[in-house]
Amino acid sequence: MFRSLIIAPSSLREAVMSQPLLATLARRGEVLAVAASPTVAPVYRAMGRTVAQVYELALREGRIEWSARRAIGAGWRRRYDVAYVLSDDFVDTLLPWLAGVPRRVGHDGAQRWLLNERIADAAGEASSPARFLALAAQADLPRLPPRLQVSAERVSAACAEQALQPGRYWVLAPGSDSAARPGWPASQFASLCRLLHERSGWPVVLLGGDREAALAQHVATQAVGVDGRVLAGVAGLDRSLALLAGAAGAVSNDNGWLHLAAALGVAQVGLGDPQRWPDGSLNLHTCLLPGAAAVDGEVRVPTPSQVHEALLAQCRAAAEGHGPTGLRAVPPGEGGGAEPERVRA
């Protein structure tokens, strides 16, 4: 039995992107254990039988914490044949070295001397499945999209806790991973909340992490009269994954939730830069709209009506069992509906 240790990245986006690598390793007979922080461990639990074990480590990101890491490493000595370090942080190379793992594989870069097999990064592959697949050192691997799964029982239990019916509510994730890409404005999300609720009568659930809790509450406060659930920073990622999996559809800014929804196969609209995500990483009933586009000195954003129409198109395609209608850049103004709103740059 070939035993492999995966040192997980710290971001939701990258955790999702690593799934094709883990599936590849499992298919060739490697038995996988994943060491992950609590913020991403649920993603690896949602990879099903691909992952044999998930270690949830309460180590602080970027901190050496020598005593704790040495104790963990001592407990893992002679347990693993190879370690794949998916993080680019030096401290994440310590555990495999302390555990005496003979092969320690990761991407090349600064302060990576504890790895004895370093793989050069391919140009333009940052944070994509292909970047992680390169660590498998196997030629001609197919570029399959990430896939996650949540059982129907978990979905039903999470919905029951929130008095929701599976398939009869919407999910919005208005947070952004980067201040440089603030995404679709909170006011637009609030308008979309009202539109979704008025047209369907279904509740709207706002998801996100601790950092998005205030933003989600701000959106809910503006969406007067909507039957909403503000669960950002409250539900935890395990329950949030189940709620996301049970949604009729989702709308996200360019954040980790966009990738979680795509991997779960949820019909969705993502608001960000479509050119950032090549074919093969977001192609499960995902339509990408630019969250903001500069046109003639003005910043144009899609209207709530345009996003609503795009979301319903994705939902219809998913319900009919068709292929995705999206994974393309849809410029503001295309596809009917109101003209884009304009904001001075």
Short mmCIF file of the C-alpha atoms (twelve columns), coordinates in Angstrom:
data_MODEL
# 
_entry.id   MODEL 
# 
loop_
_atom_site.group_PDB 
_atom_site.id 
_atom_site.type_symbol 
_atom_site.label_atom_id 
_atom_site.label_alt_id 
_atom_site.label_comp_id 
_atom_site.label_asym_id 
_atom_site.label_seq_id 
_atom_site.Cartn_x 
_atom_site.Cartn_y 
_atom_site.Cartn_z 
_atom_site.pdbx_PDB_model_num 
ATOM 1   C CA . MET A 1   0.000   0.000  0.000   1 
ATOM 2   C CA . PHE A 2   1.442   3.365  -1.079  1 
ATOM 3   C CA . ARG A 3   0.654   5.951  1.594   1 
ATOM 4   C CA . SER A 4   0.581   9.646  0.733   1 
ATOM 5   C CA . LEU A 5   0.296   12.748 2.879   1 
ATOM 6   C CA . ILE A 6   -1.270  15.898 1.430   1 
ATOM 7   C CA . ILE A 7   -0.413  19.230 3.063   1 
ATOM 8   C CA . ALA A 8   -3.414  21.340 2.108   1 
ATOM 9   C CA . PRO A 9   -3.353  25.006 1.048   1 
ATOM 10  C CA . SER A 10  -5.028  27.558 3.304   1 
ATOM 11  C CA . SER A 11  -7.531  29.129 0.889   1 
ATOM 12  C CA . LEU A 12  -10.918 27.746 -0.129  1 
ATOM 13  C CA . ARG A 13  -10.217 28.472 -3.781  1 
ATOM 14  C CA . GLU A 14  -6.979  26.483 -3.841  1 
ATOM 15  C CA . ALA A 15  -8.423  23.646 -1.767  1 
ATOM 16  C CA . VAL A 16  -11.130 23.164 -4.394  1 
ATOM 17  C CA . MET A 17  -8.598  23.433 -7.217  1 
ATOM 18  C CA . SER A 18  -6.529  20.628 -5.714  1 
ATOM 19  C CA . GLN A 19  -9.296  18.007 -6.059  1 
ATOM 20  C CA . PRO A 20  -8.293  16.759 -9.539  1 
ATOM 21  C CA . LEU A 21  -4.776  16.071 -8.236  1 
ATOM 22  C CA . LEU A 22  -6.085  14.049 -5.301  1 
ATOM 23  C CA . ALA A 23  -8.448  12.115 -7.582  1 
ATOM 24  C CA . THR A 24  -5.510  11.323 -9.895  1 
ATOM 25  C CA . LEU A 25  -3.344  10.096 -7.022  1 
ATOM 26  C CA . ALA A 26  -6.160  7.934  -5.647  1 
ATOM 27  C CA . ARG A 27  -6.838  6.398  -9.077  1 
ATOM 28  C CA . ARG A 28  -3.248  5.220  -9.315  1 
ATOM 29  C CA . GLY A 29  -3.503  3.478  -5.966  1 
ATOM 30  C CA . GLU A 30  -2.191  6.003  -3.454  1 
ATOM 31  C CA . VAL A 31  -3.996  6.042  -0.092  1 
ATOM 32  C CA . LEU A 32  -4.411  9.692  0.837   1 
ATOM 33  C CA . ALA A 33  -4.376  11.454 4.185   1 
ATOM 34  C CA . VAL A 34  -4.847  15.220 4.183   1 
ATOM 35  C CA . ALA A 35  -3.508  17.618 6.817   1 
ATOM 36  C CA . ALA A 36  -5.587  20.792 6.676   1 
ATOM 37  C CA . SER A 37  -6.603  23.793 8.730   1 
ATOM 38  C CA . PRO A 38  -10.205 23.907 10.046  1 
ATOM 39  C CA . THR A 39  -10.980 26.553 7.411   1 
ATOM 40  C CA . VAL A 40  -10.535 24.110 4.510   1 
ATOM 41  C CA . ALA A 41  -10.770 20.621 6.067   1 
ATOM 42  C CA . PRO A 42  -14.500 20.305 5.154   1 
ATOM 43  C CA . VAL A 43  -13.562 20.692 1.470   1 
ATOM 44  C CA . TYR A 44  -11.422 17.563 1.694   1 
ATOM 45  C CA . ARG A 45  -14.133 15.679 3.568   1 
ATOM 46  C CA . ALA A 46  -16.394 16.497 0.610   1 
ATOM 47  C CA . MET A 47  -14.043 14.618 -1.741  1 
ATOM 48  C CA . GLY A 48  -15.613 11.314 -0.705  1 
ATOM 49  C CA . ARG A 49  -13.628 8.099  -1.001  1 
ATOM 50  C CA . THR A 50  -10.767 9.912  -2.716  1 
ATOM 51  C CA . VAL A 51  -9.489  10.881 0.749   1 
ATOM 52  C CA . ALA A 52  -9.023  8.155  3.355   1 
ATOM 53  C CA . GLN A 53  -8.366  10.472 6.302   1 
ATOM 54  C CA . VAL A 54  -8.444  14.191 7.123   1 
ATOM 55  C CA . TYR A 55  -6.275  15.581 9.924   1 
ATOM 56  C CA . GLU A 56  -7.746  18.883 11.103  1 
ATOM 57  C CA . LEU A 57  -4.786  20.817 12.498  1 
ATOM 58  C CA . ALA A 58  -5.313  23.930 14.603  1 
ATOM 59  C CA . LEU A 59  -1.965  25.457 13.632  1 
ATOM 60  C CA . ARG A 60  -1.889  29.189 13.009  1 
ATOM 61  C CA . GLU A 61  -1.266  30.109 9.406   1 
ATOM 62  C CA . GLY A 62  2.282   31.306 8.759   1 
ATOM 63  C CA . ARG A 63  3.481   30.576 12.322  1 
ATOM 64  C CA . ILE A 64  6.270   28.053 12.901  1 
ATOM 65  C CA . GLU A 65  4.893   26.717 16.220  1 
ATOM 66  C CA . TRP A 66  7.915   24.442 16.449  1 
ATOM 67  C CA . SER A 67  6.863   22.352 19.451  1 
ATOM 68  C CA . ALA A 68  3.431   21.547 18.039  1 
ATOM 69  C CA . ARG A 69  4.768   20.695 14.584  1 
ATOM 70  C CA . ARG A 70  7.570   18.567 15.999  1 
ATOM 71  C CA . ALA A 71  5.075   16.577 18.109  1 
ATOM 72  C CA . ILE A 72  2.798   15.999 15.112  1 
ATOM 73  C CA . GLY A 73  5.724   15.022 12.909  1 
ATOM 74  C CA . ALA A 74  6.966   12.543 15.522  1 
ATOM 75  C CA . GLY A 75  3.549   10.885 15.522  1 
ATOM 76  C CA . TRP A 76  3.684   10.477 11.751  1 
ATOM 77  C CA . ARG A 77  7.213   9.071  11.463  1 
ATOM 78  C CA . ARG A 78  7.538   6.139  9.032   1 
ATOM 79  C CA . ARG A 79  3.823   6.393  8.268   1 
ATOM 80  C CA . TYR A 80  3.976   7.932  4.767   1 
ATOM 81  C CA . ASP A 81  5.922   7.194  1.592   1 
ATOM 82  C CA . VAL A 82  5.442   10.583 -0.092  1 
ATOM 83  C CA . ALA A 83  4.149   14.016 0.859   1 
ATOM 84  C CA . TYR A 84  2.661   16.558 -1.543  1 
ATOM 85  C CA . VAL A 85  2.925   20.104 -0.180  1 
ATOM 86  C CA . LEU A 86  0.237   22.180 -1.922  1 
ATOM 87  C CA . SER A 87  0.887   25.351 0.044   1 
ATOM 88  C CA . ASP A 88  3.642   27.791 -0.969  1 
ATOM 89  C CA . ASP A 89  4.363   28.700 2.660   1 
ATOM 90  C CA . PHE A 90  7.718   27.588 4.076   1 
ATOM 91  C CA . VAL A 91  6.200   26.475 7.396   1 
ATOM 92  C CA . ASP A 92  4.054   23.909 5.574   1 
ATOM 93  C CA . THR A 93  7.200   22.102 4.398   1 
ATOM 94  C CA . LEU A 94  8.165   21.431 8.021   1 
ATOM 95  C CA . LEU A 95  5.678   18.661 8.870   1 
ATOM 96  C CA . PRO A 96  6.715   16.193 6.113   1 
ATOM 97  C CA . TRP A 97  10.390  16.815 6.958   1 
ATOM 98  C CA . LEU A 98  9.822   16.355 10.691  1 
ATOM 99  C CA . ALA A 99  7.843   13.187 9.935   1 
ATOM 100 C CA . GLY A 100 10.767  11.816 7.933   1 
ATOM 101 C CA . VAL A 101 8.710   11.357 4.762   1 
ATOM 102 C CA . PRO A 102 11.286  10.152 2.165   1 
ATOM 103 C CA . ARG A 103 9.750   11.927 -0.851  1 
ATOM 104 C CA . ARG A 104 8.605   15.509 -0.319  1 
ATOM 105 C CA . VAL A 105 7.037   17.018 -3.445  1 
ATOM 106 C CA . GLY A 106 5.966   20.623 -4.031  1 
ATOM 107 C CA . HIS A 107 6.292   23.645 -6.268  1 
ATOM 108 C CA . ASP A 108 9.644   25.337 -6.652  1 
ATOM 109 C CA . GLY A 109 10.186  28.745 -5.081  1 
ATOM 110 C CA . ALA A 110 11.823  30.635 -2.256  1 
ATOM 111 C CA . GLN A 111 12.559  28.776 1.002   1 
ATOM 112 C CA . ARG A 112 11.595  25.365 -0.386  1 
ATOM 113 C CA . TRP A 113 14.839  23.565 0.507   1 
ATOM 114 C CA . LEU A 114 13.062  20.999 2.729   1 
ATOM 115 C CA . LEU A 115 11.380  19.606 -0.389  1 
ATOM 116 C CA . ASN A 116 13.497  17.087 -2.283  1 
ATOM 117 C CA . GLU A 117 11.298  17.058 -5.411  1 
ATOM 118 C CA . ARG A 118 10.487  20.568 -6.625  1 
ATOM 119 C CA . ILE A 119 8.257   21.130 -9.657  1 
ATOM 120 C CA . ALA A 120 8.527   24.341 -11.658 1 
ATOM 121 C CA . ASP A 121 5.347   26.390 -11.940 1 
ATOM 122 C CA . ALA A 122 3.869   26.554 -15.425 1 
ATOM 123 C CA . ALA A 123 3.251   30.077 -16.702 1 
ATOM 124 C CA . GLY A 124 -0.320  31.228 -16.316 1 
ATOM 125 C CA . GLU A 125 -1.383  28.283 -14.143 1 
ATOM 126 C CA . ALA A 126 -1.596  30.070 -10.788 1 
ATOM 127 C CA . SER A 127 -4.377  28.701 -8.562  1 
ATOM 128 C CA . SER A 128 -5.677  26.404 -11.311 1 
ATOM 129 C CA . PRO A 129 -6.174  22.618 -11.225 1 
ATOM 130 C CA . ALA A 130 -3.343  22.229 -13.768 1 
ATOM 131 C CA . ARG A 131 -0.863  23.770 -11.334 1 
ATOM 132 C CA . PHE A 132 -1.588  21.115 -8.732  1 
ATOM 133 C CA . LEU A 133 -1.847  18.297 -11.276 1 
ATOM 134 C CA . ALA A 134 1.754   19.013 -12.270 1 
ATOM 135 C CA . LEU A 135 2.791   17.596 -8.886  1 
ATOM 136 C CA . ALA A 136 1.573   14.160 -9.995  1 
ATOM 137 C CA . ALA A 137 4.460   14.092 -12.522 1 
ATOM 138 C CA . GLN A 138 2.297   12.170 -14.965 1 
ATOM 139 C CA . ALA A 139 2.104   13.050 -18.656 1 
ATOM 140 C CA . ASP A 140 -1.093  13.726 -20.615 1 
ATOM 141 C CA . LEU A 141 -3.445  13.998 -17.660 1 
ATOM 142 C CA . PRO A 142 -6.967  15.115 -18.650 1 
ATOM 143 C CA . ARG A 143 -8.007  18.530 -17.365 1 
ATOM 144 C CA . LEU A 144 -11.121 17.593 -15.450 1 
ATOM 145 C CA . PRO A 145 -12.986 20.161 -13.345 1 
ATOM 146 C CA . PRO A 146 -12.947 19.888 -9.557  1 
ATOM 147 C CA . ARG A 147 -15.807 17.849 -8.113  1 
ATOM 148 C CA . LEU A 148 -17.143 17.755 -4.560  1 
ATOM 149 C CA . GLN A 149 -20.046 15.824 -3.085  1 
ATOM 150 C CA . VAL A 150 -22.358 16.221 -0.105  1 
ATOM 151 C CA . SER A 151 -24.821 13.483 0.822   1 
ATOM 152 C CA . ALA A 152 -28.554 14.062 0.556   1 
ATOM 153 C CA . GLU A 153 -28.837 13.298 4.280   1 
ATOM 154 C CA . ARG A 154 -26.428 16.097 5.165   1 
ATOM 155 C CA . VAL A 155 -28.257 18.508 2.869   1 
ATOM 156 C CA . SER A 156 -31.620 17.625 4.436   1 
ATOM 157 C CA . ALA A 157 -30.254 17.996 7.978   1 
ATOM 158 C CA . ALA A 158 -28.684 21.398 7.248   1 
ATOM 159 C CA . CYS A 159 -31.873 22.630 5.600   1 
ATOM 160 C CA . ALA A 160 -34.041 21.416 8.479   1 
ATOM 161 C CA . GLU A 161 -31.933 23.431 10.943  1 
ATOM 162 C CA . GLN A 162 -32.736 26.602 8.977   1 
ATOM 163 C CA . ALA A 163 -36.378 25.744 8.123   1 
ATOM 164 C CA . LEU A 164 -35.472 25.474 4.427   1 
ATOM 165 C CA . GLN A 165 -36.604 23.030 1.739   1 
ATOM 166 C CA . PRO A 166 -33.850 21.537 -0.445  1 
ATOM 167 C CA . GLY A 167 -33.980 23.030 -3.936  1 
ATOM 168 C CA . ARG A 168 -36.308 25.856 -2.866  1 
ATOM 169 C CA . TYR A 169 -33.972 28.623 -1.740  1 
ATOM 170 C CA . TRP A 170 -31.188 30.744 -3.214  1 
ATOM 171 C CA . VAL A 171 -27.624 31.294 -2.013  1 
ATOM 172 C CA . LEU A 172 -25.649 34.521 -2.369  1 
ATOM 173 C CA . ALA A 173 -21.964 34.923 -1.468  1 
ATOM 174 C CA . PRO A 174 -21.148 38.646 -1.798  1 
ATOM 175 C CA . GLY A 175 -17.633 38.562 -0.320  1 
ATOM 176 C CA . SER A 176 -14.444 39.101 -2.298  1 
ATOM 177 C CA . ASP A 177 -11.059 37.444 -1.828  1 
ATOM 178 C CA . SER A 178 -9.125  40.564 -2.771  1 
ATOM 179 C CA . ALA A 179 -9.408  44.285 -2.087  1 
ATOM 180 C CA . ALA A 180 -8.029  44.801 -5.596  1 
ATOM 181 C CA . ARG A 181 -11.130 43.011 -6.965  1 
ATOM 182 C CA . PRO A 182 -14.009 44.300 -4.828  1 
ATOM 183 C CA . GLY A 183 -16.583 42.703 -7.134  1 
ATOM 184 C CA . TRP A 184 -20.272 43.374 -7.557  1 
ATOM 185 C CA . PRO A 185 -21.489 46.018 -5.063  1 
ATOM 186 C CA . ALA A 186 -23.471 45.140 -1.940  1 
ATOM 187 C CA . SER A 187 -26.352 47.329 -3.116  1 
ATOM 188 C CA . GLN A 188 -26.693 45.189 -6.245  1 
ATOM 189 C CA . PHE A 189 -26.744 42.007 -4.179  1 
ATOM 190 C CA . ALA A 190 -29.504 43.527 -2.039  1 
ATOM 191 C CA . SER A 191 -31.539 44.357 -5.152  1 
ATOM 192 C CA . LEU A 192 -30.993 40.814 -6.434  1 
ATOM 193 C CA . CYS A 193 -32.192 39.456 -3.065  1 
ATOM 194 C CA . ARG A 194 -35.435 41.339 -3.455  1 
ATOM 195 C CA . LEU A 195 -35.850 40.268 -7.087  1 
ATOM 196 C CA . LEU A 196 -35.229 36.586 -6.357  1 
ATOM 197 C CA . HIS A 197 -37.639 36.613 -3.426  1 
ATOM 198 C CA . GLU A 198 -40.349 38.549 -5.285  1 
ATOM 199 C CA . ARG A 199 -40.248 36.285 -8.349  1 
ATOM 200 C CA . SER A 200 -39.993 32.907 -6.590  1 
ATOM 201 C CA . GLY A 201 -41.200 33.461 -3.037  1 
ATOM 202 C CA . TRP A 202 -38.202 31.449 -1.843  1 
ATOM 203 C CA . PRO A 203 -35.809 32.431 0.957   1 
ATOM 204 C CA . VAL A 204 -32.337 33.803 0.259   1 
ATOM 205 C CA . VAL A 205 -29.324 32.527 2.221   1 
ATOM 206 C CA . LEU A 206 -26.184 34.672 2.553   1 
ATOM 207 C CA . LEU A 207 -23.007 32.620 3.006   1 
ATOM 208 C CA . GLY A 208 -19.389 33.498 3.670   1 
ATOM 209 C CA . GLY A 209 -16.671 33.298 6.265   1 
ATOM 210 C CA . ASP A 210 -16.038 35.402 9.342   1 
ATOM 211 C CA . ARG A 211 -14.629 38.260 7.261   1 
ATOM 212 C CA . GLU A 212 -17.818 38.436 5.170   1 
ATOM 213 C CA . ALA A 213 -20.256 38.437 8.099   1 
ATOM 214 C CA . ALA A 214 -20.622 42.231 8.298   1 
ATOM 215 C CA . LEU A 215 -21.012 42.527 4.521   1 
ATOM 216 C CA . ALA A 216 -23.673 39.818 4.450   1 
ATOM 217 C CA . GLN A 217 -25.564 41.546 7.252   1 
ATOM 218 C CA . HIS A 218 -25.327 44.841 5.351   1 
ATOM 219 C CA . VAL A 219 -26.829 43.202 2.248   1 
ATOM 220 C CA . ALA A 220 -29.649 41.675 4.304   1 
ATOM 221 C CA . THR A 221 -30.406 45.005 5.983   1 
ATOM 222 C CA . GLN A 222 -30.794 46.661 2.583   1 
ATOM 223 C CA . ALA A 223 -32.986 43.815 1.263   1 
ATOM 224 C CA . VAL A 224 -36.077 44.891 3.167   1 
ATOM 225 C CA . GLY A 225 -38.948 42.399 3.182   1 
ATOM 226 C CA . VAL A 226 -36.905 39.402 2.037   1 
ATOM 227 C CA . ASP A 227 -37.122 36.077 3.878   1 
ATOM 228 C CA . GLY A 228 -33.380 35.808 4.434   1 
ATOM 229 C CA . ARG A 229 -30.852 33.838 6.465   1 
ATOM 230 C CA . VAL A 230 -27.558 35.575 7.247   1 
ATOM 231 C CA . LEU A 231 -25.261 32.613 7.902   1 
ATOM 232 C CA . ALA A 232 -21.890 34.108 6.901   1 
ATOM 233 C CA . GLY A 233 -19.475 33.501 9.753   1 
ATOM 234 C CA . VAL A 234 -22.166 31.559 11.637  1 
ATOM 235 C CA . ALA A 235 -22.928 28.246 9.959   1 
ATOM 236 C CA . GLY A 236 -19.391 26.884 9.636   1 
ATOM 237 C CA . LEU A 237 -18.037 25.430 6.413   1 
ATOM 238 C CA . ASP A 238 -19.447 21.897 6.866   1 
ATOM 239 C CA . ARG A 239 -23.022 23.179 7.150   1 
ATOM 240 C CA . SER A 240 -22.447 25.887 4.561   1 
ATOM 241 C CA . LEU A 241 -21.301 23.291 2.023   1 
ATOM 242 C CA . ALA A 242 -24.476 21.301 2.625   1 
ATOM 243 C CA . LEU A 243 -26.634 24.421 2.249   1 
ATOM 244 C CA . LEU A 244 -24.811 25.390 -0.928  1 
ATOM 245 C CA . ALA A 245 -25.276 21.888 -2.354  1 
ATOM 246 C CA . GLY A 246 -29.027 22.035 -1.696  1 
ATOM 247 C CA . ALA A 247 -29.645 25.469 -3.248  1 
ATOM 248 C CA . ALA A 248 -31.707 26.032 -6.377  1 
ATOM 249 C CA . GLY A 249 -28.963 28.362 -7.576  1 
ATOM 250 C CA . ALA A 250 -26.185 30.632 -6.366  1 
ATOM 251 C CA . VAL A 251 -24.605 33.991 -7.164  1 
ATOM 252 C CA . SER A 252 -21.068 34.756 -5.995  1 
ATOM 253 C CA . ASN A 253 -18.411 37.352 -6.399  1 
ATOM 254 C CA . ASP A 254 -14.943 36.141 -7.422  1 
ATOM 255 C CA . ASN A 255 -14.289 34.200 -4.213  1 
ATOM 256 C CA . GLY A 256 -13.899 30.674 -2.893  1 
ATOM 257 C CA . TRP A 257 -17.663 30.151 -2.839  1 
ATOM 258 C CA . LEU A 258 -17.760 30.522 -6.611  1 
ATOM 259 C CA . HIS A 259 -15.450 27.515 -6.887  1 
ATOM 260 C CA . LEU A 260 -17.268 25.516 -4.218  1 
ATOM 261 C CA . ALA A 261 -20.579 25.942 -6.046  1 
ATOM 262 C CA . ALA A 262 -19.023 24.980 -9.375  1 
ATOM 263 C CA . ALA A 263 -17.443 21.856 -7.880  1 
ATOM 264 C CA . LEU A 264 -20.775 20.871 -6.332  1 
ATOM 265 C CA . GLY A 265 -22.523 21.290 -9.689  1 
ATOM 266 C CA . VAL A 266 -24.837 24.057 -8.455  1 
ATOM 267 C CA . ALA A 267 -26.361 26.281 -11.133 1 
ATOM 268 C CA . GLN A 268 -24.790 29.660 -10.598 1 
ATOM 269 C CA . VAL A 269 -23.664 33.033 -11.848 1 
ATOM 270 C CA . GLY A 270 -20.156 34.133 -10.926 1 
ATOM 271 C CA . LEU A 271 -19.262 37.819 -10.951 1 
ATOM 272 C CA . GLY A 272 -15.606 38.443 -11.695 1 
ATOM 273 C CA . ASP A 273 -13.060 38.464 -14.484 1 
ATOM 274 C CA . PRO A 274 -13.884 35.526 -16.819 1 
ATOM 275 C CA . GLN A 275 -10.342 35.534 -18.207 1 
ATOM 276 C CA . ARG A 276 -8.936  34.521 -14.817 1 
ATOM 277 C CA . TRP A 277 -10.483 31.054 -14.994 1 
ATOM 278 C CA . PRO A 278 -9.610  28.885 -17.988 1 
ATOM 279 C CA . ASP A 279 -11.807 26.107 -19.351 1 
ATOM 280 C CA . GLY A 280 -11.702 23.120 -17.054 1 
ATOM 281 C CA . SER A 281 -11.916 24.904 -13.708 1 
ATOM 282 C CA . LEU A 282 -15.448 26.367 -13.779 1 
ATOM 283 C CA . ASN A 283 -17.667 24.475 -16.161 1 
ATOM 284 C CA . LEU A 284 -20.503 22.939 -14.148 1 
ATOM 285 C CA . HIS A 285 -23.520 25.112 -14.958 1 
ATOM 286 C CA . THR A 286 -21.523 28.239 -14.232 1 
ATOM 287 C CA . CYS A 287 -22.055 31.470 -16.141 1 
ATOM 288 C CA . LEU A 288 -19.424 34.139 -15.640 1 
ATOM 289 C CA . LEU A 289 -20.353 37.810 -15.826 1 
ATOM 290 C CA . PRO A 290 -17.811 40.589 -15.354 1 
ATOM 291 C CA . GLY A 291 -18.496 42.075 -11.935 1 
ATOM 292 C CA . ALA A 292 -17.386 45.437 -13.320 1 
ATOM 293 C CA . ALA A 293 -16.081 46.468 -16.720 1 
ATOM 294 C CA . ALA A 294 -14.472 49.750 -17.769 1 
ATOM 295 C CA . VAL A 295 -16.118 51.142 -20.895 1 
ATOM 296 C CA . ASP A 296 -15.368 54.642 -22.259 1 
ATOM 297 C CA . GLY A 297 -14.021 55.884 -18.929 1 
ATOM 298 C CA . GLU A 298 -16.935 54.492 -16.934 1 
ATOM 299 C CA . VAL A 299 -17.253 51.389 -14.780 1 
ATOM 300 C CA . ARG A 300 -20.246 49.354 -15.857 1 
ATOM 301 C CA . VAL A 301 -21.733 46.607 -13.742 1 
ATOM 302 C CA . PRO A 302 -24.428 44.082 -14.656 1 
ATOM 303 C CA . THR A 303 -27.883 44.966 -13.369 1 
ATOM 304 C CA . PRO A 304 -29.712 42.691 -10.935 1 
ATOM 305 C CA . SER A 305 -32.149 41.885 -13.764 1 
ATOM 306 C CA . GLN A 306 -29.323 40.654 -15.990 1 
ATOM 307 C CA . VAL A 307 -27.856 38.510 -13.225 1 
ATOM 308 C CA . HIS A 308 -31.317 37.150 -12.406 1 
ATOM 309 C CA . GLU A 309 -31.954 36.199 -16.042 1 
ATOM 310 C CA . ALA A 310 -28.551 34.538 -16.329 1 
ATOM 311 C CA . LEU A 311 -29.154 32.563 -13.138 1 
ATOM 312 C CA . LEU A 312 -32.552 31.315 -14.304 1 
ATOM 313 C CA . ALA A 313 -30.994 30.205 -17.610 1 
ATOM 314 C CA . GLN A 314 -28.427 28.152 -15.698 1 
ATOM 315 C CA . CYS A 315 -31.158 26.645 -13.522 1 
ATOM 316 C CA . ARG A 316 -33.223 25.646 -16.569 1 
ATOM 317 C CA . ALA A 317 -30.208 24.015 -18.216 1 
ATOM 318 C CA . ALA A 318 -29.390 22.076 -15.057 1 
ATOM 319 C CA . ALA A 319 -32.985 20.928 -14.592 1 
ATOM 320 C CA . GLU A 320 -33.209 19.747 -18.200 1 
ATOM 321 C CA . GLY A 321 -29.921 17.882 -17.942 1 
ATOM 322 C CA . HIS A 322 -28.276 19.988 -20.628 1 
ATOM 323 C CA . GLY A 323 -24.656 21.011 -20.682 1 
ATOM 324 C CA . PRO A 324 -23.669 24.335 -19.193 1 
ATOM 325 C CA . THR A 325 -25.047 27.406 -20.880 1 
ATOM 326 C CA . GLY A 326 -22.199 29.493 -19.544 1 
ATOM 327 C CA . LEU A 327 -18.465 29.500 -18.968 1 
ATOM 328 C CA . ARG A 328 -18.153 32.468 -21.212 1 
ATOM 329 C CA . ALA A 329 -17.795 36.178 -20.738 1 
ATOM 330 C CA . VAL A 330 -21.186 37.860 -21.065 1 
ATOM 331 C CA . PRO A 331 -20.633 41.587 -21.414 1 
ATOM 332 C CA . PRO A 332 -23.034 43.923 -19.627 1 
ATOM 333 C CA . GLY A 333 -25.982 44.593 -21.903 1 
ATOM 334 C CA . GLU A 334 -25.920 41.236 -23.718 1 
ATOM 335 C CA . GLY A 335 -28.766 38.794 -23.420 1 
ATOM 336 C CA . GLY A 336 -31.697 41.119 -22.887 1 
ATOM 337 C CA . GLY A 337 -32.842 42.903 -19.767 1 
ATOM 338 C CA . ALA A 338 -32.015 46.395 -18.664 1 
ATOM 339 C CA . GLU A 339 -28.892 48.228 -19.723 1 
ATOM 340 C CA . PRO A 340 -25.952 48.058 -17.343 1 
ATOM 341 C CA . GLU A 341 -25.725 50.606 -14.607 1 
ATOM 342 C CA . ARG A 342 -22.861 53.064 -14.987 1 
ATOM 343 C CA . VAL A 343 -20.565 54.262 -12.259 1 
ATOM 344 C CA . ARG A 344 -17.940 56.938 -12.838 1 
ATOM 345 C CA . ALA A 345 -14.386 55.547 -12.628 1 
# 
